[in-house]
Amino acid sequence: MSAYQNDIKAVAALKEKFGSSWSAINPESVARMRAQNRFKTGLEIAQYTADIMRKDMEEYDADSSVYTQSLGCWHGFIGQQKLISIKKHLKTTNKRYLYLSGWMVAALRSDFGPLPDQSMHEKTAVSDLIEELYTFLRQADSRELDLLFTALDAARAAGDQAKAAEIQNQIDNYETHIVPIIADIDAGFGNPEATYLLAKRMIEAGACCIQIENQVSDEKQCGHQDGKVTVPHADFLAKIAAVRYAFLELGIDNGVIVARTDSLGAGLTKQIAVTNEPGDLGDLYNSFLDCEEVSAADLGNGDVVINRGGKLLRPKRLPSNLFQFRAGTGEDRCVLDCITSLQNGADLLWIETEKPHVGQIKAMVDRIREVIPNAKLVYNNSPSFNWTLNFRQQVFDAMVAEGKDVSAYDRAKLMSVEYDETELAQVADEKIRTFQRDGSAHAGIFHHLITLPTYHTAALSTDNLAKGYFADQGMLAYVKGVQRQELRQGIACVKHQNMAGSDIGDNHKEYFAGEAALKASGKDNTMNQFH
């Protein structure tokens, strides 16, 4: 018997127990409300989605073709519409997640107004957005189930038992819109205690997966900008432990931690690591510093020196009081970061790169897998990359290496529209199309995400509407470019009253007041024009 039928039976028993005072209660209405409110707390969501993510990780280990994907969100409605679209077109949410981008929180959710990705926004804006996303996803469940309940009542009223049985089966086997969220905690917003406290808030809001990066909290930069400063491994591992303690305290024993390294593009450190003996983790971190050998006589006022093997080494210190790493050490530092993170509590890796290149990623993952055979990545398919130019240049370079004639192309101008229909551009587009599949098959990428997609789609669609509406098209710009497309493509939001919950409210009013209910969905509701 389904949970729906069990609830009807259980409430019917309660109704009988309490007698005539419960005469207004309809057990099936209660069962419907319970089905529409399956998840009562954020911790229930965190446990449910952690189980999904762990299962997906195991399946990827067995078959790298079953990777996962997500799109970044900055508002609950955006996340809701993505999942509604996934269920509409793909029929299942399997292997599809949401990504909560710290960049978009900073740019779009801060009380200070638009901010760069430097952890200057209110830290609780992150946990608030997680809660908001799941509120909207739960409402998507409620709305879709409400439509099924309405259809079930109509089939019963028409005496169509076969149709009623079909709809009841959909209710009994309903797939929720609730999916895992990979949530960005930046560099932890302070010391490990601060990281732990924020991680708890995020998990209580529903997060099953927290991504943390190895930058200095108060120097944090976007992963695709200059000036990134990393912390010694011991500092980063303490924050990974803090997140794990938060999961364990709240009972989410299989919560997922993504350890992100920005070392590939980070040439600076704020601290010289503590080291107790040659070859320990602090010594390895310091070994990448750009140093010069000095004698005691060479030392100036305030100089910092390292004793390595009996030699005095002076790290090069910048006017900013930061120390720089030797050029060309980024990949080695990334590999060390990844291995030590996985050995100390992280579950997945994130290597921030300067371009989308399967070969580059694979080279690092192969080295990591020599130590951790099942190492897996979350990879940022970032809008900060010029995908068209990058892949056209990759194809151009491959053609040169193969001895092919490239005289028809100017490598520096491959972004030009004049190349759009060329063979080079078509090959590049195919490589973009298969990048995620290729990266998962060859470079250990378990999860592909786009951090800022709806930031860009909102800007593009708004530009297209505004340029017509405020010029000479007026309402035709909206009707032709928006509403007519919603109708033709079956976009549920064309019935915006229904999407906002009006019909759910009407049904609740009927549960509560019966025939006396004042409902909004009568014959004069203009949403009827969209049937």
Short mmCIF file of C-alpha atoms in Angstrom, two decimals:
data_model
loop_
_atom_site.label_atom_id
_atom_site.label_comp_id
_atom_site.label_asym_id
_atom_site.label_seq_id
_atom_site.Cartn_x
_atom_site.Cartn_y
_atom_site.Cartn_z
CA MET A 1 0.00 0.00 0.00
CA SER A 2 1.33 3.46 -0.90
CA ALA A 3 2.10 6.17 1.63
CA TYR A 4 -0.89 8.07 0.23
CA GLN A 5 -3.28 5.19 0.94
CA ASN A 6 -1.70 4.58 4.34
CA ASP A 7 -2.29 8.21 5.28
CA ILE A 8 -5.95 8.00 4.26
CA LYS A 9 -6.37 4.90 6.40
CA ALA A 10 -4.52 6.40 9.39
CA VAL A 11 -6.50 9.67 9.37
CA ALA A 12 -9.77 7.77 8.93
CA ALA A 13 -8.90 5.87 12.12
CA LEU A 14 -8.17 9.14 13.92
CA LYS A 15 -11.43 10.61 12.68
CA GLU A 16 -13.34 7.64 14.06
CA LYS A 17 -11.46 7.94 17.37
CA PHE A 18 -12.35 11.62 17.86
CA GLY A 19 -15.95 11.22 16.71
CA SER A 20 -18.33 13.93 15.59
CA SER A 21 -15.98 16.81 16.43
CA TRP A 22 -13.85 15.72 13.44
CA SER A 23 -16.79 15.35 11.05
CA ALA A 24 -15.47 18.14 8.79
CA ILE A 25 -12.13 16.38 8.26
CA ASN A 26 -11.74 14.47 4.97
CA PRO A 27 -8.99 11.83 5.36
CA GLU A 28 -8.05 12.00 1.68
CA SER A 29 -7.60 15.77 1.90
CA VAL A 30 -5.17 15.25 4.77
CA ALA A 31 -3.32 12.60 2.75
CA ARG A 32 -3.02 15.08 -0.09
CA MET A 33 -1.65 17.78 2.16
CA ARG A 34 0.88 15.35 3.63
CA ALA A 35 1.99 14.29 0.16
CA GLN A 36 2.45 17.96 -0.72
CA ASN A 37 4.59 18.49 2.40
CA ARG A 38 6.82 15.42 2.32
CA PHE A 39 9.91 17.19 3.69
CA LYS A 40 9.29 18.87 7.05
CA THR A 41 12.80 20.18 7.80
CA GLY A 42 16.02 21.10 6.07
CA LEU A 43 17.77 18.21 7.81
CA GLU A 44 15.33 15.75 6.21
CA ILE A 45 16.25 17.27 2.85
CA ALA A 46 19.98 17.13 3.61
CA GLN A 47 19.77 13.42 4.50
CA TYR A 48 17.61 12.56 1.50
CA THR A 49 19.89 14.38 -0.95
CA ALA A 50 23.12 13.11 0.66
CA ASP A 51 21.88 9.58 0.04
CA ILE A 52 21.25 10.48 -3.61
CA MET A 53 24.68 12.02 -4.05
CA ARG A 54 26.50 9.08 -2.45
CA LYS A 55 24.62 6.67 -4.70
CA ASP A 56 25.52 8.75 -7.75
CA MET A 57 29.19 8.80 -6.72
CA GLU A 58 29.23 4.99 -6.44
CA GLU A 59 27.56 4.64 -9.83
CA TYR A 60 30.10 6.99 -11.40
CA ASP A 61 32.95 4.92 -9.94
CA ALA A 62 31.48 1.90 -11.72
CA ASP A 63 30.67 3.71 -14.97
CA SER A 64 32.13 7.14 -15.81
CA SER A 65 29.44 7.79 -18.42
CA VAL A 66 26.87 8.41 -15.66
CA TYR A 67 28.21 11.76 -14.52
CA THR A 68 26.06 14.43 -12.89
CA GLN A 69 25.27 18.03 -13.83
CA SER A 70 23.91 21.24 -12.34
CA LEU A 71 23.23 24.88 -13.11
CA GLY A 72 23.89 27.77 -10.74
CA CYS A 73 21.01 29.62 -9.05
CA TRP A 74 20.60 32.98 -7.35
CA HIS A 75 16.87 32.82 -6.55
CA GLY A 76 14.44 30.12 -5.48
CA PHE A 77 12.23 30.71 -8.52
CA ILE A 78 15.16 30.12 -10.88
CA GLY A 79 15.98 26.81 -9.21
CA GLN A 80 12.34 25.79 -9.26
CA GLN A 81 11.95 26.52 -12.97
CA LYS A 82 15.08 24.51 -13.79
CA LEU A 83 13.71 21.44 -12.06
CA ILE A 84 10.25 21.89 -13.59
CA SER A 85 11.95 22.07 -16.99
CA ILE A 86 14.05 18.96 -16.28
CA LYS A 87 10.98 16.95 -15.29
CA LYS A 88 9.03 18.26 -18.28
CA HIS A 89 11.66 17.48 -20.93
CA LEU A 90 13.73 14.67 -19.43
CA LYS A 91 11.01 13.03 -17.27
CA THR A 92 13.35 12.49 -14.32
CA THR A 93 15.62 14.49 -12.07
CA ASN A 94 18.15 11.64 -11.88
CA LYS A 95 21.78 12.93 -11.91
CA ARG A 96 20.64 16.57 -12.10
CA TYR A 97 21.44 18.90 -9.20
CA LEU A 98 21.51 22.60 -8.41
CA TYR A 99 24.60 24.69 -7.70
CA LEU A 100 24.59 27.60 -5.26
CA SER A 101 27.22 30.07 -6.43
CA GLY A 102 28.94 32.37 -3.96
CA TRP A 103 29.68 34.66 -6.89
CA MET A 104 25.97 35.11 -7.60
CA VAL A 105 25.16 35.56 -3.91
CA ALA A 106 27.71 38.38 -3.79
CA ALA A 107 26.57 39.97 -7.04
CA LEU A 108 22.81 39.63 -6.58
CA ARG A 109 21.86 38.90 -2.97
CA SER A 110 23.85 41.27 -0.77
CA ASP A 111 22.35 44.20 1.15
CA PHE A 112 25.41 46.16 0.08
CA GLY A 113 24.34 45.88 -3.55
CA PRO A 114 26.37 44.20 -6.30
CA LEU A 115 29.71 42.99 -4.97
CA PRO A 116 32.69 41.14 -6.45
CA ASP A 117 33.32 37.55 -5.42
CA GLN A 118 35.46 38.42 -2.39
CA SER A 119 33.40 37.14 0.58
CA MET A 120 32.22 40.64 1.45
CA HIS A 121 28.52 39.74 1.40
CA GLU A 122 26.57 38.67 4.46
CA LYS A 123 27.53 35.08 5.21
CA THR A 124 23.97 34.09 6.16
CA ALA A 125 22.81 35.09 2.67
CA VAL A 126 24.23 31.73 1.58
CA SER A 127 22.20 29.62 4.01
CA ASP A 128 19.16 31.82 3.39
CA LEU A 129 19.37 31.07 -0.33
CA ILE A 130 19.59 27.31 0.32
CA GLU A 131 16.41 27.53 2.39
CA GLU A 132 14.75 29.66 -0.30
CA LEU A 133 15.68 27.21 -3.07
CA TYR A 134 14.18 24.29 -1.19
CA THR A 135 11.06 26.31 -0.34
CA PHE A 136 10.47 26.85 -4.05
CA LEU A 137 11.25 23.20 -4.91
CA ARG A 138 8.81 22.00 -2.27
CA GLN A 139 6.21 24.38 -3.72
CA ALA A 140 6.85 22.85 -7.16
CA ASP A 141 5.98 19.46 -5.66
CA SER A 142 2.85 20.88 -4.08
CA ARG A 143 1.71 22.50 -7.31
CA GLU A 144 2.33 19.45 -9.51
CA LEU A 145 0.60 17.12 -7.05
CA ASP A 146 -2.31 19.56 -6.83
CA LEU A 147 -2.76 19.29 -10.59
CA LEU A 148 -2.77 15.49 -10.26
CA PHE A 149 -5.34 15.63 -7.45
CA THR A 150 -7.58 17.87 -9.57
CA ALA A 151 -7.25 15.48 -12.51
CA LEU A 152 -8.03 12.51 -10.23
CA ASP A 153 -11.21 14.18 -8.99
CA ALA A 154 -12.25 14.94 -12.59
CA ALA A 155 -11.67 11.32 -13.68
CA ARG A 156 -13.68 10.04 -10.73
CA ALA A 157 -16.51 12.48 -11.47
CA ALA A 158 -16.57 11.30 -15.09
CA GLY A 159 -16.65 7.67 -13.97
CA ASP A 160 -13.42 6.96 -15.85
CA GLN A 161 -11.93 4.28 -13.60
CA ALA A 162 -9.00 3.53 -15.92
CA LYS A 163 -7.96 7.19 -16.01
CA ALA A 164 -8.39 7.48 -12.26
CA ALA A 165 -6.17 4.43 -11.71
CA GLU A 166 -3.52 5.87 -14.03
CA ILE A 167 -3.45 9.19 -12.15
CA GLN A 168 -3.45 7.45 -8.78
CA ASN A 169 -0.38 5.49 -9.89
CA GLN A 170 1.37 8.78 -10.74
CA ILE A 171 0.55 10.09 -7.27
CA ASP A 172 1.73 6.91 -5.54
CA ASN A 173 5.04 6.94 -7.47
CA TYR A 174 5.59 10.68 -7.55
CA GLU A 175 9.17 11.91 -8.12
CA THR A 176 10.01 15.01 -6.09
CA HIS A 177 11.68 18.15 -7.40
CA ILE A 178 14.03 18.02 -4.38
CA VAL A 179 17.58 17.38 -5.61
CA PRO A 180 21.07 17.85 -4.11
CA ILE A 181 22.49 21.35 -3.91
CA ILE A 182 26.25 21.83 -4.05
CA ALA A 183 26.64 24.91 -1.86
CA ASP A 184 29.57 27.33 -1.99
CA ILE A 185 30.92 28.37 1.42
CA ASP A 186 33.78 30.33 -0.20
CA ALA A 187 36.90 30.11 2.01
CA GLY A 188 34.82 29.57 5.13
CA PHE A 189 34.12 33.21 6.06
CA GLY A 190 36.65 33.34 8.86
CA ASN A 191 38.45 30.90 11.15
CA PRO A 192 37.48 27.21 11.47
CA GLU A 193 34.90 28.00 14.17
CA ALA A 194 33.22 30.49 11.84
CA THR A 195 33.31 27.89 9.07
CA TYR A 196 31.71 25.31 11.37
CA LEU A 197 28.93 27.67 12.43
CA LEU A 198 28.06 28.67 8.86
CA ALA A 199 28.26 25.05 7.68
CA LYS A 200 25.71 24.12 10.35
CA ARG A 201 23.34 26.83 9.12
CA MET A 202 23.74 25.61 5.55
CA ILE A 203 23.10 21.97 6.48
CA GLU A 204 20.08 22.90 8.61
CA ALA A 205 18.74 24.71 5.54
CA GLY A 206 19.09 21.51 3.49
CA ALA A 207 22.63 21.41 2.08
CA CYS A 208 24.03 17.89 1.70
CA CYS A 209 27.20 19.08 -0.05
CA ILE A 210 29.47 21.98 0.88
CA GLN A 211 32.28 23.26 -1.32
CA ILE A 212 35.19 25.05 0.38
CA GLU A 213 38.30 26.59 -1.19
CA ASN A 214 41.91 26.94 -0.02
CA GLN A 215 42.16 30.71 -0.29
CA VAL A 216 42.68 33.10 2.62
CA SER A 217 39.26 34.25 3.84
CA ASP A 218 40.07 37.94 4.09
CA GLU A 219 41.96 37.97 0.78
CA LYS A 220 39.49 35.79 -1.14
CA GLN A 221 39.18 36.41 -4.88
CA CYS A 222 37.03 34.92 -7.62
CA GLY A 223 38.75 31.80 -8.93
CA HIS A 224 39.06 33.38 -12.37
CA GLN A 225 40.65 36.65 -11.28
CA ASP A 226 44.18 37.57 -10.35
CA GLY A 227 45.57 38.10 -6.86
CA LYS A 228 44.54 34.78 -5.30
CA VAL A 229 46.26 33.90 -1.99
CA THR A 230 46.30 30.34 -0.62
CA VAL A 231 46.67 29.06 2.93
CA PRO A 232 49.01 26.33 4.22
CA HIS A 233 47.51 22.85 4.11
CA ALA A 234 47.07 22.59 7.88
CA ASP A 235 44.80 25.66 7.85
CA PHE A 236 42.66 24.30 5.03
CA LEU A 237 42.41 20.81 6.54
CA ALA A 238 41.17 22.34 9.80
CA LYS A 239 38.27 23.90 7.88
CA ILE A 240 37.49 20.63 6.12
CA ALA A 241 37.35 19.02 9.58
CA ALA A 242 35.08 21.83 10.80
CA VAL A 243 32.60 21.12 8.00
CA ARG A 244 32.72 17.38 8.74
CA TYR A 245 32.04 18.03 12.43
CA ALA A 246 29.03 20.14 11.44
CA PHE A 247 27.62 17.30 9.34
CA LEU A 248 28.21 14.76 12.10
CA GLU A 249 26.74 16.93 14.85
CA LEU A 250 23.53 17.29 12.85
CA GLY A 251 23.33 13.58 12.04
CA ILE A 252 24.13 13.82 8.33
CA ASP A 253 26.87 11.22 8.56
CA ASN A 254 27.26 10.88 4.79
CA GLY A 255 27.36 14.61 3.98
CA VAL A 256 29.64 15.48 1.08
CA ILE A 257 32.60 17.88 1.15
CA VAL A 258 34.12 19.32 -2.02
CA ALA A 259 37.68 20.60 -1.52
CA ARG A 260 38.53 23.27 -4.04
CA THR A 261 42.09 24.26 -4.90
CA ASP A 262 42.85 27.60 -6.50
CA SER A 263 46.58 26.90 -6.53
CA LEU A 264 46.86 26.64 -10.31
CA GLY A 265 46.26 30.38 -10.65
CA ALA A 266 47.28 31.46 -7.15
CA GLY A 267 50.86 32.69 -6.99
CA LEU A 268 50.76 34.10 -3.47
CA THR A 269 50.59 33.00 0.15
CA LYS A 270 50.07 35.02 3.29
CA GLN A 271 51.83 32.60 5.59
CA ILE A 272 54.93 30.47 5.72
CA ALA A 273 53.74 27.06 6.89
CA VAL A 274 54.77 25.57 10.22
CA THR A 275 57.15 22.65 9.68
CA ASN A 276 58.58 20.26 12.24
CA GLU A 277 60.77 18.06 10.09
CA PRO A 278 61.99 17.84 6.49
CA GLY A 279 59.38 16.46 4.10
CA ASP A 280 56.31 17.11 6.26
CA LEU A 281 53.32 18.92 4.81
CA GLY A 282 54.46 22.36 5.98
CA ASP A 283 57.90 21.79 4.50
CA LEU A 284 56.37 20.73 1.19
CA TYR A 285 54.23 23.88 1.09
CA ASN A 286 57.24 26.06 1.80
CA SER A 287 59.31 24.26 -0.84
CA PHE A 288 57.29 26.03 -3.53
CA LEU A 289 58.16 29.51 -2.25
CA ASP A 290 60.29 31.75 -4.45
CA CYS A 291 63.44 32.09 -2.32
CA GLU A 292 67.01 33.24 -2.63
CA GLU A 293 69.91 31.85 -0.64
CA VAL A 294 71.41 34.42 1.75
CA SER A 295 73.93 34.68 4.56
CA ALA A 296 73.42 36.34 7.91
CA ALA A 297 75.26 39.38 6.60
CA ASP A 298 72.70 39.78 3.79
CA LEU A 299 69.73 40.10 6.10
CA GLY A 300 67.93 43.39 6.30
CA ASN A 301 65.58 44.82 8.90
CA GLY A 302 62.50 42.60 9.29
CA ASP A 303 63.65 39.94 6.83
CA VAL A 304 62.10 36.48 7.14
CA VAL A 305 64.30 33.47 6.44
CA ILE A 306 63.82 29.70 6.21
CA ASN A 307 66.44 27.18 7.30
CA ARG A 308 66.41 24.28 4.85
CA GLY A 309 69.20 21.71 4.95
CA GLY A 310 71.54 24.12 6.71
CA LYS A 311 70.96 26.85 4.13
CA LEU A 312 69.31 30.19 4.85
CA LEU A 313 66.62 31.00 2.29
CA ARG A 314 64.85 34.34 2.12
CA PRO A 315 61.35 34.13 0.58
CA LYS A 316 60.56 37.03 -1.71
CA ARG A 317 58.11 39.26 0.11
CA LEU A 318 55.97 41.77 -1.75
CA PRO A 319 55.00 45.27 -0.55
CA SER A 320 51.57 43.75 0.27
CA ASN A 321 53.37 41.59 2.88
CA LEU A 322 52.54 38.48 0.83
CA PHE A 323 55.04 35.85 -0.26
CA GLN A 324 55.13 34.54 -3.80
CA PHE A 325 55.50 31.01 -5.15
CA ARG A 326 57.92 30.06 -7.89
CA ALA A 327 56.48 30.35 -11.37
CA GLY A 328 55.43 27.05 -12.92
CA THR A 329 54.64 25.30 -9.64
CA GLY A 330 50.84 25.61 -9.89
CA GLU A 331 50.10 22.09 -11.11
CA ASP A 332 52.37 20.48 -8.51
CA ARG A 333 50.69 22.50 -5.77
CA CYS A 334 47.23 21.54 -7.09
CA VAL A 335 48.09 17.85 -7.03
CA LEU A 336 49.44 18.09 -3.48
CA ASP A 337 46.36 20.05 -2.38
CA CYS A 338 44.04 17.42 -3.83
CA ILE A 339 45.81 14.41 -2.37
CA THR A 340 46.05 15.88 1.11
CA SER A 341 42.39 17.02 1.04
CA LEU A 342 41.15 13.54 0.11
CA GLN A 343 43.40 11.99 2.73
CA ASN A 344 41.93 14.28 5.38
CA GLY A 345 38.17 14.14 5.01
CA ALA A 346 37.18 15.61 1.63
CA ASP A 347 35.05 13.51 -0.73
CA LEU A 348 35.35 15.35 -4.04
CA LEU A 349 37.81 17.78 -5.62
CA TRP A 350 37.44 21.03 -7.49
CA ILE A 351 40.43 22.27 -9.48
CA GLU A 352 39.89 25.81 -10.71
CA THR A 353 41.53 26.18 -14.12
CA GLU A 354 42.12 29.08 -16.50
CA LYS A 355 40.63 27.30 -19.50
CA PRO A 356 38.42 24.28 -20.29
CA HIS A 357 40.96 21.72 -21.51
CA VAL A 358 40.43 18.00 -20.95
CA GLY A 359 44.12 17.22 -21.42
CA GLN A 360 45.22 19.69 -18.77
CA ILE A 361 42.68 18.40 -16.24
CA LYS A 362 43.46 14.76 -17.01
CA ALA A 363 47.19 15.29 -16.46
CA MET A 364 46.57 16.45 -12.90
CA VAL A 365 43.89 13.84 -12.14
CA ASP A 366 46.15 11.02 -13.37
CA ARG A 367 48.79 12.11 -10.86
CA ILE A 368 46.23 12.33 -8.05
CA ARG A 369 44.86 8.88 -8.90
CA GLU A 370 48.29 7.36 -8.52
CA VAL A 371 47.70 7.92 -4.79
CA ILE A 372 43.86 8.06 -4.56
CA PRO A 373 42.53 5.74 -7.30
CA ASN A 374 38.88 6.83 -7.05
CA ALA A 375 39.55 10.59 -6.92
CA LYS A 376 36.67 12.49 -8.51
CA LEU A 377 36.19 16.10 -9.54
CA VAL A 378 33.51 18.72 -9.53
CA TYR A 379 34.36 20.96 -12.50
CA ASN A 380 33.33 24.54 -13.13
CA ASN A 381 32.22 24.90 -16.77
CA SER A 382 32.61 28.60 -16.19
CA PRO A 383 31.14 31.52 -18.16
CA SER A 384 34.44 33.23 -17.30
CA PHE A 385 35.95 31.17 -20.14
CA ASN A 386 35.49 32.30 -23.72
CA TRP A 387 34.42 28.82 -24.82
CA THR A 388 34.19 29.63 -28.51
CA LEU A 389 37.65 31.17 -28.71
CA ASN A 390 39.28 28.55 -26.45
CA PHE A 391 38.04 25.58 -28.44
CA ARG A 392 38.65 27.14 -31.82
CA GLN A 393 42.22 27.80 -30.74
CA GLN A 394 42.56 24.22 -29.47
CA VAL A 395 41.38 22.91 -32.85
CA PHE A 396 43.65 25.35 -34.69
CA ASP A 397 46.67 24.19 -32.67
CA ALA A 398 45.78 20.54 -33.31
CA MET A 399 45.55 21.22 -37.03
CA VAL A 400 49.00 22.84 -36.96
CA ALA A 401 50.42 19.88 -35.06
CA GLU A 402 48.94 17.52 -37.68
CA GLY A 403 50.49 19.52 -40.51
CA LYS A 404 47.17 20.73 -41.93
CA ASP A 405 46.78 23.96 -43.88
CA VAL A 406 45.55 26.74 -41.56
CA SER A 407 46.29 29.65 -43.89
CA ALA A 408 42.56 30.48 -44.08
CA TYR A 409 42.48 31.29 -40.35
CA ASP A 410 43.89 34.00 -38.11
CA ARG A 411 44.41 32.40 -34.67
CA ALA A 412 44.06 35.73 -32.88
CA LYS A 413 40.66 36.43 -34.51
CA LEU A 414 39.01 33.01 -34.39
CA MET A 415 36.09 34.42 -32.38
CA SER A 416 34.98 36.33 -35.49
CA VAL A 417 31.56 35.53 -36.95
CA GLU A 418 33.21 35.03 -40.35
CA TYR A 419 34.51 31.68 -39.09
CA ASP A 420 31.15 30.42 -37.76
CA GLU A 421 30.40 28.13 -40.72
CA THR A 422 33.91 26.84 -41.26
CA GLU A 423 35.07 23.29 -40.66
CA LEU A 424 37.30 24.48 -37.81
CA ALA A 425 34.34 26.10 -36.03
CA GLN A 426 32.17 23.02 -36.50
CA VAL A 427 34.84 20.74 -35.04
CA ALA A 428 35.28 23.16 -32.13
CA ASP A 429 31.53 23.23 -31.45
CA GLU A 430 31.44 19.44 -31.40
CA LYS A 431 34.26 19.42 -28.87
CA ILE A 432 32.29 21.89 -26.73
CA ARG A 433 29.21 19.66 -27.01
CA THR A 434 31.13 16.59 -25.86
CA PHE A 435 33.37 18.36 -23.33
CA GLN A 436 31.42 17.12 -20.32
CA ARG A 437 31.23 13.55 -21.62
CA ASP A 438 34.93 13.56 -22.53
CA GLY A 439 35.97 15.16 -19.23
CA SER A 440 34.04 12.57 -17.25
CA ALA A 441 35.37 9.65 -19.28
CA HIS A 442 39.02 10.72 -19.30
CA ALA A 443 39.60 13.26 -16.52
CA GLY A 444 37.60 11.96 -13.55
CA ILE A 445 34.91 14.64 -13.59
CA PHE A 446 31.94 13.33 -11.61
CA HIS A 447 29.98 16.58 -11.65
CA HIS A 448 29.78 19.35 -14.23
CA LEU A 449 28.28 22.69 -13.27
CA ILE A 450 27.88 26.14 -14.75
CA THR A 451 28.28 28.71 -11.99
CA LEU A 452 26.53 31.76 -13.45
CA PRO A 453 24.17 30.68 -16.24
CA THR A 454 21.05 32.50 -15.09
CA TYR A 455 22.99 35.71 -14.41
CA HIS A 456 23.71 35.76 -18.13
CA THR A 457 20.37 34.42 -19.39
CA ALA A 458 18.49 37.03 -17.34
CA ALA A 459 20.61 39.80 -18.85
CA LEU A 460 20.22 38.48 -22.41
CA SER A 461 16.45 37.92 -22.26
CA THR A 462 15.88 41.29 -20.57
CA ASP A 463 17.95 43.05 -23.23
CA ASN A 464 15.94 41.39 -26.00
CA LEU A 465 12.63 42.42 -24.41
CA ALA A 466 13.66 45.97 -23.48
CA LYS A 467 15.13 46.90 -26.85
CA GLY A 468 11.85 46.10 -28.58
CA TYR A 469 9.38 47.21 -25.94
CA PHE A 470 10.89 50.66 -25.44
CA ALA A 471 11.44 51.18 -29.17
CA ASP A 472 8.57 50.78 -31.65
CA GLN A 473 7.26 47.29 -30.86
CA GLY A 474 5.51 48.03 -27.57
CA MET A 475 3.46 45.07 -26.38
CA LEU A 476 4.34 43.04 -29.48
CA ALA A 477 7.87 42.68 -28.10
CA TYR A 478 6.44 40.97 -25.02
CA VAL A 479 3.70 39.01 -26.77
CA LYS A 480 5.84 37.70 -29.62
CA GLY A 481 9.07 37.25 -27.68
CA VAL A 482 7.67 35.97 -24.38
CA GLN A 483 4.01 35.05 -24.02
CA ARG A 484 3.54 33.44 -27.43
CA GLN A 485 6.70 31.40 -26.86
CA GLU A 486 5.46 30.32 -23.43
CA LEU A 487 2.22 29.08 -25.00
CA ARG A 488 3.85 27.37 -27.95
CA GLN A 489 6.54 25.69 -25.80
CA GLY A 490 4.22 24.73 -22.97
CA ILE A 491 5.96 26.85 -20.31
CA ALA A 492 3.93 26.42 -17.13
CA CYS A 493 4.59 29.98 -15.98
CA VAL A 494 2.29 31.35 -18.65
CA LYS A 495 -0.34 30.54 -16.00
CA HIS A 496 1.45 32.64 -13.43
CA GLN A 497 -1.43 32.58 -10.92
CA ASN A 498 -1.28 28.81 -10.81
CA MET A 499 2.51 28.85 -10.51
CA ALA A 500 2.26 31.19 -7.53
CA GLY A 501 -0.07 28.77 -5.73
CA SER A 502 -3.53 30.22 -6.33
CA ASP A 503 -5.14 26.88 -7.20
CA ILE A 504 -3.50 25.17 -4.23
CA GLY A 505 -5.04 27.84 -2.02
CA ASP A 506 -8.44 27.35 -3.62
CA ASN A 507 -8.35 23.63 -2.91
CA HIS A 508 -7.32 24.27 0.68
CA LYS A 509 -10.21 26.72 1.07
CA GLU A 510 -12.54 23.98 -0.13
CA TYR A 511 -11.04 21.52 2.38
CA PHE A 512 -11.58 24.02 5.16
CA ALA A 513 -14.94 25.58 4.27
CA GLY A 514 -16.59 23.27 1.74
CA GLU A 515 -19.15 24.92 -0.53
CA ALA A 516 -18.78 28.19 1.38
CA ALA A 517 -15.22 28.65 0.11
CA LEU A 518 -14.55 31.85 -1.84
CA LYS A 519 -12.34 30.68 -4.70
CA ALA A 520 -10.27 32.66 -7.20
CA SER A 521 -10.44 30.14 -10.03
CA GLY A 522 -13.97 30.88 -11.22
CA LYS A 523 -15.18 31.75 -14.72
CA ASP A 524 -13.95 35.35 -14.48
CA ASN A 525 -10.33 34.38 -13.79
CA THR A 526 -8.39 35.53 -16.86
CA MET A 527 -6.02 32.56 -16.49
CA ASN A 528 -8.84 30.57 -18.12
CA GLN A 529 -7.73 32.17 -21.40
CA PHE A 530 -4.67 29.92 -21.30
CA HIS A 531 -6.41 26.53 -21.10
#
